[in-house]
mmCIF file of C-alpha atoms and ligand atoms in Angstrom:
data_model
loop_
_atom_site.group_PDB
_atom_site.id
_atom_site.type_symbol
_atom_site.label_atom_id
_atom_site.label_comp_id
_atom_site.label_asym_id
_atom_site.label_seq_id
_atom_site.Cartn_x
_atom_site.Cartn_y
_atom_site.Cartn_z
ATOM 1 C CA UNK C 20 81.693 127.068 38.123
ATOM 2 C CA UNK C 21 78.597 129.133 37.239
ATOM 3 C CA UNK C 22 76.225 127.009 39.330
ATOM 4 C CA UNK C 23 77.998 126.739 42.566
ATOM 5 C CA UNK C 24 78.284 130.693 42.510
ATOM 6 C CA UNK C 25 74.695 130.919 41.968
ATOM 7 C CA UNK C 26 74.171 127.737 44.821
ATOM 8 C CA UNK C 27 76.860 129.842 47.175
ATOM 9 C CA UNK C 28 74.008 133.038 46.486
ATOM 10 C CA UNK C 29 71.383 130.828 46.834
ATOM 11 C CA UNK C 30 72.539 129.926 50.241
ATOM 12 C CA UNK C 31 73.638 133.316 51.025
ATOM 13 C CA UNK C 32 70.241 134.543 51.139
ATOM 14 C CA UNK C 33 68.659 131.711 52.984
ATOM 15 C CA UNK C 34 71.087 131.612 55.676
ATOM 16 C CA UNK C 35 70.623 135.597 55.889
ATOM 17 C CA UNK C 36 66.744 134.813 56.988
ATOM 18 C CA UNK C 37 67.746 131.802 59.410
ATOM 19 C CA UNK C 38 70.435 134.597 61.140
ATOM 20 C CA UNK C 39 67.371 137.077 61.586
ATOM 21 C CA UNK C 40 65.564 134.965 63.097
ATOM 22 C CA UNK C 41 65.847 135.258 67.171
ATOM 23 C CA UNK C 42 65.659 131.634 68.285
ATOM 24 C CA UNK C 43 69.137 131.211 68.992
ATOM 25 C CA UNK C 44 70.182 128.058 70.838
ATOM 26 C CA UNK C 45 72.454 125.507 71.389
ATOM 27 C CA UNK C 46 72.261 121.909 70.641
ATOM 28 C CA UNK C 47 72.687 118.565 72.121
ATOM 29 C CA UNK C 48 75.361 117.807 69.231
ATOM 30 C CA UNK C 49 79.225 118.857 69.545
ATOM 31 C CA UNK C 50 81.541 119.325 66.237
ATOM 32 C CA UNK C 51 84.670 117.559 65.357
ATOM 33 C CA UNK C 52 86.620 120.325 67.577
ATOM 34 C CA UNK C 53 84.412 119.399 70.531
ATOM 35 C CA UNK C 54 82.658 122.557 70.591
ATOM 36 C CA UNK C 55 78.786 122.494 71.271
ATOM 37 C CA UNK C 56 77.119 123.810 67.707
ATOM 38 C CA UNK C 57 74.432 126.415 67.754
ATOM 39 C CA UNK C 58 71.111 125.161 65.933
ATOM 40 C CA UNK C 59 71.940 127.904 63.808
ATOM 41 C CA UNK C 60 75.325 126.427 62.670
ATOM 42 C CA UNK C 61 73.212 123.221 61.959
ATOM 43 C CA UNK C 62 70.559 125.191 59.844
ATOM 44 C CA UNK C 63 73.279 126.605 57.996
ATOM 45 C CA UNK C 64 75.437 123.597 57.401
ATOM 46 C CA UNK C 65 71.815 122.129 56.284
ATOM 47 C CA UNK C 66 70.785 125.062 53.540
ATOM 48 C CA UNK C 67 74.293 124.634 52.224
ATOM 49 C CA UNK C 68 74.148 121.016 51.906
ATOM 50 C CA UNK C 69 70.577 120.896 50.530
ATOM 51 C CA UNK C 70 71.562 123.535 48.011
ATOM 52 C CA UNK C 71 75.251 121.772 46.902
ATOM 53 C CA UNK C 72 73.102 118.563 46.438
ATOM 54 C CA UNK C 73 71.168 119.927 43.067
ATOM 55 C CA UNK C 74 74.453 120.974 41.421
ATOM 56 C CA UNK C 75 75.750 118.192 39.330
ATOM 57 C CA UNK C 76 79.160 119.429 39.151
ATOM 58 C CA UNK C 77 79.944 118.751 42.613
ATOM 59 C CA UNK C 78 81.188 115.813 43.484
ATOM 60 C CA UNK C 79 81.671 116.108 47.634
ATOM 61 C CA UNK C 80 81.696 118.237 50.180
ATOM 62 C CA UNK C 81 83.169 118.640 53.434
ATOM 63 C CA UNK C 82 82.003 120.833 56.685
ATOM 64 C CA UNK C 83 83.355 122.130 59.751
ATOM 65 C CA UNK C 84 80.324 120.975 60.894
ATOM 66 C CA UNK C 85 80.410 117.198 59.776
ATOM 67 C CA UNK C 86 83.124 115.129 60.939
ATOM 68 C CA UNK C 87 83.206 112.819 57.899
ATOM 69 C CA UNK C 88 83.161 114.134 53.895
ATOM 70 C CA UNK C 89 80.049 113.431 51.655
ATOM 71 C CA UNK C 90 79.900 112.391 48.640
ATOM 72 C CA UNK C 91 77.338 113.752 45.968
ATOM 73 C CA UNK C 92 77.634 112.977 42.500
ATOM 74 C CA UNK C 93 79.912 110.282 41.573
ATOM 75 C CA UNK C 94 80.344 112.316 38.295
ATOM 76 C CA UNK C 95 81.039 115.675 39.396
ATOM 77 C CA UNK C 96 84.711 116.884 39.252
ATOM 78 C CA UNK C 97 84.677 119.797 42.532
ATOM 79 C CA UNK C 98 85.317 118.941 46.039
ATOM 80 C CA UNK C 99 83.780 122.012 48.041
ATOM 81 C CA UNK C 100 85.251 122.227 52.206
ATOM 82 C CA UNK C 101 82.792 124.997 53.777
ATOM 83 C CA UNK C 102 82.586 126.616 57.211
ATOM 84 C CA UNK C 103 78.468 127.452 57.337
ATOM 85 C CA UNK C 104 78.791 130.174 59.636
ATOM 86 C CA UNK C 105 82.186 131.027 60.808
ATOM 87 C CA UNK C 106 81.917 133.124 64.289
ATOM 88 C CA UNK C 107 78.450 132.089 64.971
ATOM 89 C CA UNK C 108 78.644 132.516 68.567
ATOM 90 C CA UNK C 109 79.205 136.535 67.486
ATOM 91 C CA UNK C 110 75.199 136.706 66.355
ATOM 92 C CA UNK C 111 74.720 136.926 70.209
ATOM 93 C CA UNK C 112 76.621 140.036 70.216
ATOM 94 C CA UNK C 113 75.557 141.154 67.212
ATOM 95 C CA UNK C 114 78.361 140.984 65.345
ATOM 96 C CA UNK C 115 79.113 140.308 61.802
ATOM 97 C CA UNK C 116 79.468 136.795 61.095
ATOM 98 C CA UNK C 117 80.339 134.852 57.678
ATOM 99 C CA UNK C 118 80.270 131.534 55.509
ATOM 100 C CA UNK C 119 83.806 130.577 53.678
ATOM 101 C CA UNK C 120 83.623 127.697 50.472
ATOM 102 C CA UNK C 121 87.369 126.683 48.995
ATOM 103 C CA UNK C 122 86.684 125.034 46.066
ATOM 104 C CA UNK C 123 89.097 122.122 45.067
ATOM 105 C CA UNK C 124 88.942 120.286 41.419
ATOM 106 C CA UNK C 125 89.735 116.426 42.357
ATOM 107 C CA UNK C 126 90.518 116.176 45.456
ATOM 108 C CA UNK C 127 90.809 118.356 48.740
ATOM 109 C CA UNK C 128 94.410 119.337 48.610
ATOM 110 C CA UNK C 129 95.757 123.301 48.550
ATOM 111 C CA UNK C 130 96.921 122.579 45.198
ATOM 112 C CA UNK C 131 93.887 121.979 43.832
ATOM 113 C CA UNK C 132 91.419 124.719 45.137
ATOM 114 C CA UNK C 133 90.515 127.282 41.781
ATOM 115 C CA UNK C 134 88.466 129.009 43.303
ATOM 116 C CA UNK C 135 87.365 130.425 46.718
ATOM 117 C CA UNK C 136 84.411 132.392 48.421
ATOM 118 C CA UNK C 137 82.958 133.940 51.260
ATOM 119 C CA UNK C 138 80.257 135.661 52.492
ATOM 120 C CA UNK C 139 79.737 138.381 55.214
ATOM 121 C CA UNK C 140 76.923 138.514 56.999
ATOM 122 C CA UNK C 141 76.495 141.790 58.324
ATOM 123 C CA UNK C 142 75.061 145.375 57.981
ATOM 124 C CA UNK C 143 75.061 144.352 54.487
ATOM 125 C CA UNK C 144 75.370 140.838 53.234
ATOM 126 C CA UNK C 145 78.372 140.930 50.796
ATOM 127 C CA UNK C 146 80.052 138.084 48.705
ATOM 128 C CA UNK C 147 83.802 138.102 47.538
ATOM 129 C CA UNK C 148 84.288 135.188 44.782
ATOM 130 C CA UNK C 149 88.401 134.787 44.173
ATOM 131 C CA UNK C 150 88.776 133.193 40.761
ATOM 132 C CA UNK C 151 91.227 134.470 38.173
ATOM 133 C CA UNK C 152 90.427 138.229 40.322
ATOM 134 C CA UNK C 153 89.028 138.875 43.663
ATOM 135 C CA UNK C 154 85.601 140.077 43.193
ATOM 136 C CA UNK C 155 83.020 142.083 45.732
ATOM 137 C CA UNK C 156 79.578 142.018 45.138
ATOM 138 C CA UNK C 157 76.524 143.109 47.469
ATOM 139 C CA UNK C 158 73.406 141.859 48.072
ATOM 140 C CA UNK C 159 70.576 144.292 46.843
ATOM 141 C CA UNK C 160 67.243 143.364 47.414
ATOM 142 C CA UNK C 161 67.351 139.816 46.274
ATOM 143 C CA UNK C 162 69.975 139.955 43.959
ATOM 144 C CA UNK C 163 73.908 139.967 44.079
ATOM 145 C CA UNK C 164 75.745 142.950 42.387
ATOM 146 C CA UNK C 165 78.686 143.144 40.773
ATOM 147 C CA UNK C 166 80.348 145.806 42.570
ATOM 148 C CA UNK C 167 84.718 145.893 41.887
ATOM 149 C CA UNK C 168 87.504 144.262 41.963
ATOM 150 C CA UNK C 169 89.486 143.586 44.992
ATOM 151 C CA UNK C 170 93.098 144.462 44.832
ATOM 152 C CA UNK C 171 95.358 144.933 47.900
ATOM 153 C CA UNK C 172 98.529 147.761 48.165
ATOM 154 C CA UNK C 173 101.949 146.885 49.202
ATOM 155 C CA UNK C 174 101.659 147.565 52.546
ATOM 156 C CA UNK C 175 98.357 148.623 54.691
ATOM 157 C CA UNK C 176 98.007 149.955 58.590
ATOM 158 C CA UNK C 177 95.362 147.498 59.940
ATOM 159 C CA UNK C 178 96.839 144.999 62.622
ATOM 160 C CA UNK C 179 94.375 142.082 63.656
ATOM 161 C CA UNK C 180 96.317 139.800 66.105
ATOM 162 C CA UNK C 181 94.300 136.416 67.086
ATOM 163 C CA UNK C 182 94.843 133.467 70.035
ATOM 164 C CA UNK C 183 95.325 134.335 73.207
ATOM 165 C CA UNK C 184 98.795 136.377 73.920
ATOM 166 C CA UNK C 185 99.585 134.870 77.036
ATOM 167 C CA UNK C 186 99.933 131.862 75.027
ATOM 168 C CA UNK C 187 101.937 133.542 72.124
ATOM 169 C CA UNK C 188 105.746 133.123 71.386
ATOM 170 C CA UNK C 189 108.137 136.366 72.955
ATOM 171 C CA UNK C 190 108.974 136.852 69.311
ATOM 172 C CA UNK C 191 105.237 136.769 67.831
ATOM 173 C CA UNK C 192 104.812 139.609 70.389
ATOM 174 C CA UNK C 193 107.125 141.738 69.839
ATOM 175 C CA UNK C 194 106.526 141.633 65.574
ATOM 176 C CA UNK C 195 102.765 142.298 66.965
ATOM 177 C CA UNK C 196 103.937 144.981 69.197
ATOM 178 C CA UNK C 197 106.429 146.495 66.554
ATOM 179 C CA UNK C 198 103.715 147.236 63.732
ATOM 180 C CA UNK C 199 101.875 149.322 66.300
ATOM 181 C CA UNK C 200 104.687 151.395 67.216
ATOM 182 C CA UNK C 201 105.119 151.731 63.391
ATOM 183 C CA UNK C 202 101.725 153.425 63.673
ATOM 184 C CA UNK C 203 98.895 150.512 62.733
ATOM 185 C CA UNK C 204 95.805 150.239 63.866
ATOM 186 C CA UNK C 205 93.918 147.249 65.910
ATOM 187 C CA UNK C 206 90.887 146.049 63.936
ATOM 188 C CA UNK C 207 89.915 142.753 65.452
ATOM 189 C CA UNK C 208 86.694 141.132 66.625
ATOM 190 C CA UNK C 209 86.720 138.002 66.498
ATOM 191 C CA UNK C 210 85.493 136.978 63.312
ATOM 192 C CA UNK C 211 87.946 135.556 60.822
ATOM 193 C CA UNK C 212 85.221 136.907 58.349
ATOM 194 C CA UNK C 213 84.710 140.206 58.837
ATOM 195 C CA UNK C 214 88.452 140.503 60.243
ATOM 196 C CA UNK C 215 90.024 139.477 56.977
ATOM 197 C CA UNK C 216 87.352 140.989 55.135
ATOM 198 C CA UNK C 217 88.266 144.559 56.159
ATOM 199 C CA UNK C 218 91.688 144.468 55.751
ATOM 200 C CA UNK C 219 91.260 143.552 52.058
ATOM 201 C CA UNK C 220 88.862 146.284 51.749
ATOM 202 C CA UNK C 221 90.670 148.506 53.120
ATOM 203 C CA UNK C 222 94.002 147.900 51.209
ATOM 204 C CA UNK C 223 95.956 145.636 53.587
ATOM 205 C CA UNK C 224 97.692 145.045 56.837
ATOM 206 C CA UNK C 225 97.893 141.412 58.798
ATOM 207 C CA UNK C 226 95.798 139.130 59.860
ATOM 208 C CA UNK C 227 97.686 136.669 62.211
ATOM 209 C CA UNK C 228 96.767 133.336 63.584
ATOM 210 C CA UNK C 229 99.952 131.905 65.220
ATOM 211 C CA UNK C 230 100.807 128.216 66.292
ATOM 212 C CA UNK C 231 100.635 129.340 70.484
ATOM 213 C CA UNK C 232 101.915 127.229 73.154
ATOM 214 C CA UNK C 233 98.548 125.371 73.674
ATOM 215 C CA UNK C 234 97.811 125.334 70.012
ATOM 216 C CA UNK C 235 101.404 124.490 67.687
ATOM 217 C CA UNK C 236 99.430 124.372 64.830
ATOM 218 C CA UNK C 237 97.154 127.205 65.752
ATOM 219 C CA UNK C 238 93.508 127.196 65.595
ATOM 220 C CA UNK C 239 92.234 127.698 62.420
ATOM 221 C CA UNK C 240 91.071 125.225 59.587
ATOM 222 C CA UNK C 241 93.288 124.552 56.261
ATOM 223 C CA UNK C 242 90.408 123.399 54.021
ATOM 224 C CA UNK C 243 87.201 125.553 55.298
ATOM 225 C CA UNK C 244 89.131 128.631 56.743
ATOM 226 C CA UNK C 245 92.534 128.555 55.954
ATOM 227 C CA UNK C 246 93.162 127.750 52.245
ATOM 228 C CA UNK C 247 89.799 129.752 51.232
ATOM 229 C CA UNK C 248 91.370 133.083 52.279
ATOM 230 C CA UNK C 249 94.984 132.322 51.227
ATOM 231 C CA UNK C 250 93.724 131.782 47.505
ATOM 232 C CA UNK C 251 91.575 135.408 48.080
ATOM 233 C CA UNK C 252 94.256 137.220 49.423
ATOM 234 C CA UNK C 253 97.021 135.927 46.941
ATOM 235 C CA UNK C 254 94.041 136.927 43.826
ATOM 236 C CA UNK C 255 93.932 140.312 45.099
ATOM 237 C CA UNK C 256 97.557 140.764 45.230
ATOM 238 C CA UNK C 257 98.295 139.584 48.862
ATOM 239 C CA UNK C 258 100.763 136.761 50.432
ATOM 240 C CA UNK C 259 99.199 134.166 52.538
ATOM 241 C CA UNK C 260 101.836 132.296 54.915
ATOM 242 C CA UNK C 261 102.013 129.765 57.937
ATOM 243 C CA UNK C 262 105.438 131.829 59.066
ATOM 244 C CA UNK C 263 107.713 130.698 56.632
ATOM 245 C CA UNK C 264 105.644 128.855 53.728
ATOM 246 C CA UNK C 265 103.202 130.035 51.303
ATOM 247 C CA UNK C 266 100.160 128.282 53.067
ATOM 248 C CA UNK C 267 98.993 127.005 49.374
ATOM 249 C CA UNK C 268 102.265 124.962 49.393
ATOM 250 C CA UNK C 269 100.959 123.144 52.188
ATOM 251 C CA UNK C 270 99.509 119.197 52.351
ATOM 252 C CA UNK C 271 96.606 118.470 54.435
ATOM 253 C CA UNK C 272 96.202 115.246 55.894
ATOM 254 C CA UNK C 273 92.596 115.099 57.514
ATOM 255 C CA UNK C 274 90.434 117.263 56.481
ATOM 256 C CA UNK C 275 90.257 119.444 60.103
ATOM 257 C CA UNK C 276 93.652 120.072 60.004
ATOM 258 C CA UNK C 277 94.376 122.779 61.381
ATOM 259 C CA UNK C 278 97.648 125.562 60.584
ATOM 260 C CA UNK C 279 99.405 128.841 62.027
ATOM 261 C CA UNK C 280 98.642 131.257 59.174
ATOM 262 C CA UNK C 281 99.318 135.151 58.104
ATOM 263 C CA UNK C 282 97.440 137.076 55.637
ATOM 264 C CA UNK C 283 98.413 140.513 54.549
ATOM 265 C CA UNK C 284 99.731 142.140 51.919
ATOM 266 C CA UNK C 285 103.560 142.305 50.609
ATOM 267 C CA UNK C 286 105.014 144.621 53.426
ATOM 268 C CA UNK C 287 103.766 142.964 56.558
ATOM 269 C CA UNK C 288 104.151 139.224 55.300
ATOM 270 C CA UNK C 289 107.880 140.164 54.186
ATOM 271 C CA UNK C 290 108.332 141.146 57.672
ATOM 272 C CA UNK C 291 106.761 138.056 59.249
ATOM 273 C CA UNK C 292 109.334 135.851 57.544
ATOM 274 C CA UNK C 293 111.999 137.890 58.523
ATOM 275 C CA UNK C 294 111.112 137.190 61.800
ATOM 276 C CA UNK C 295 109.851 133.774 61.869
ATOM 277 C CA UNK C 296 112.795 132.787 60.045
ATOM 278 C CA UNK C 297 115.097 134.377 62.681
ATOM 279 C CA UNK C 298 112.976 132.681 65.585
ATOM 280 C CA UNK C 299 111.109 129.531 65.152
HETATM 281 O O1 LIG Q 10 87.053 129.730 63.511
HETATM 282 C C1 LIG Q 10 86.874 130.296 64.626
HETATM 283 C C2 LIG Q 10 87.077 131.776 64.910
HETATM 284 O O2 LIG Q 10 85.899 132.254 65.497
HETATM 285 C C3 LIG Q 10 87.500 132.691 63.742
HETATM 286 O O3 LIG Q 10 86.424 133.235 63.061
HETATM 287 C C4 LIG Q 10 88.292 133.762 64.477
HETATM 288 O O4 LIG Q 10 89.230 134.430 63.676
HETATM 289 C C5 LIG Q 10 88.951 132.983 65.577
HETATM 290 O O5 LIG Q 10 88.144 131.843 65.829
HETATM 291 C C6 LIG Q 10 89.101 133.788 66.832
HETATM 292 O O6 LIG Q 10 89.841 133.071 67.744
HETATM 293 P P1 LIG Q 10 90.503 133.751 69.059
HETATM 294 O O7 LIG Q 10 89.337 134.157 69.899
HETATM 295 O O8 LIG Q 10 91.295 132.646 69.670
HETATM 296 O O9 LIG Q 10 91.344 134.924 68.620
#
């Protein structure tokens, strides 16, 4: 597991110069969700694939980028799903952006993933690595730190509601609506990164990505997006649901699927199945 940290750093830092640099454009080429990729989603999905292919240990590796897997060393036992840059279109604006690895022994299957990471890609370029703990470390100079462990409280005051609410369920409002009369806060850009990122540091609250009436299985990826965050956020002493089901119970059946999902800690999740189980 030692080398694909170091790889994910590796990458981290390269993909940290291709963001600085201005030429941002878009490409001929469309991903498997039809959207048109930025050259700099390419670049990244490149680094990442150049640096995965020196590490023996893995064995293949999926991207939102590529439609199909890839395998890279028939004797390697990890199956690595990774979303490059996650919210690229936000380094037009500025904004922080992120990469997200769930690492799966075997096979790509929720079951399987032992470890997860991401990296944010912002002020400061940070890395959280989820293994047996939920760890933050910070890029200084050219080197990661070590900098604590990540643990979340039983309930937190951040709200971060994604999709588009004219497309949300009455119900999904309302629960949305009802935590900010209970007093929390909207933190929400746009970036699952940075979005989720804050409300770990910050001690918790939800992150919700409902199944909407144009999207029933709601937007996000299990393998690159999805699954990476649920194993973070249930590390650092989180729940991770799709509404009703802990979303590492879930199967995956191509690896784009896509799933509603919820990620919070204790108090907020407990309330999301109270509702979901009342309504949907
Ligand atoms: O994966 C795509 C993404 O950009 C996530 O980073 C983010 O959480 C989500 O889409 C935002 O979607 P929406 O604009 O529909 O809330």
């Amino acid at each position: 597991m030692t080398d694909i940290f170091d790889a994910i750093q590796r990458t981290a830092k390269r993909i940290k110069k291709a963001i600085d640099v201005k030429d941002i454009g878009y490409s001929q080429q469309s991903n498997s969700s039809g959207e048109t990729q930025l050259q700099l989603d390419i670049q990244c999905d490149m680094i990442i694939e150049e640096e995965f292919s020196q590490v023996p240990s893995i064995h293949t590796i999926a991207s939102e980028e590529k439609e199909n897997a890839m395998l890279l060393n028939e004797a390697g036992k990890y199956f690595i799903a990774y979303d490059p840059l996650d919210g690229s279109s936000l380094v037009d604006v500025n904004l922080s952006v992120g990469s997200i690895f769930g690492i799966y022994e075997g096979e790509f299957a929720a079951d399987k993933m032992v470890a997860s990471c991401y990296v944010v890609f912002g002020p400061r370029v940070e890395m959280v690595f989820a293994h047996n703990k939920t760890k933050l470390h910070l890029l200084q100079g050219d080197e990661f730190e070590f900098v604590k462990e990540i643990r979340l409280k039983e309930k937190g005051n951040l709200n971060a509601p994604g999709g588009t609410q004219q497309n949300w369920a009455p119900y999904h409002k309302e629960m949305v609506d009802g935590f900010f009369k209970e007093g929390y806060r909207l933190r929400y850009s746009g970036g699952m990164v940075p979005d989720l990122h804050q409300i770990l540091l910050k001690g918790g609250g939800l992150f919700s990505y409902p199944g909407t009436s144009d999207k029933p299985d709601g937007k996000l990826r299990k393998l690159f997006e999805v699954f990476p965050f649920a194993f973070a956020y249930k590390t650092a002493g989180g729940e991770a649901i799709d509404g009703k089901v802990d979303l590492m119970e879930l199967g995956c059946a191509h690896i784009h699927d896509t799933s509603a999902c919820f990620f919070g800690s204790k108090y907020e999740i407990a309330r999301v199945k109270e509702v979901y189980a009342a309504n949907a």
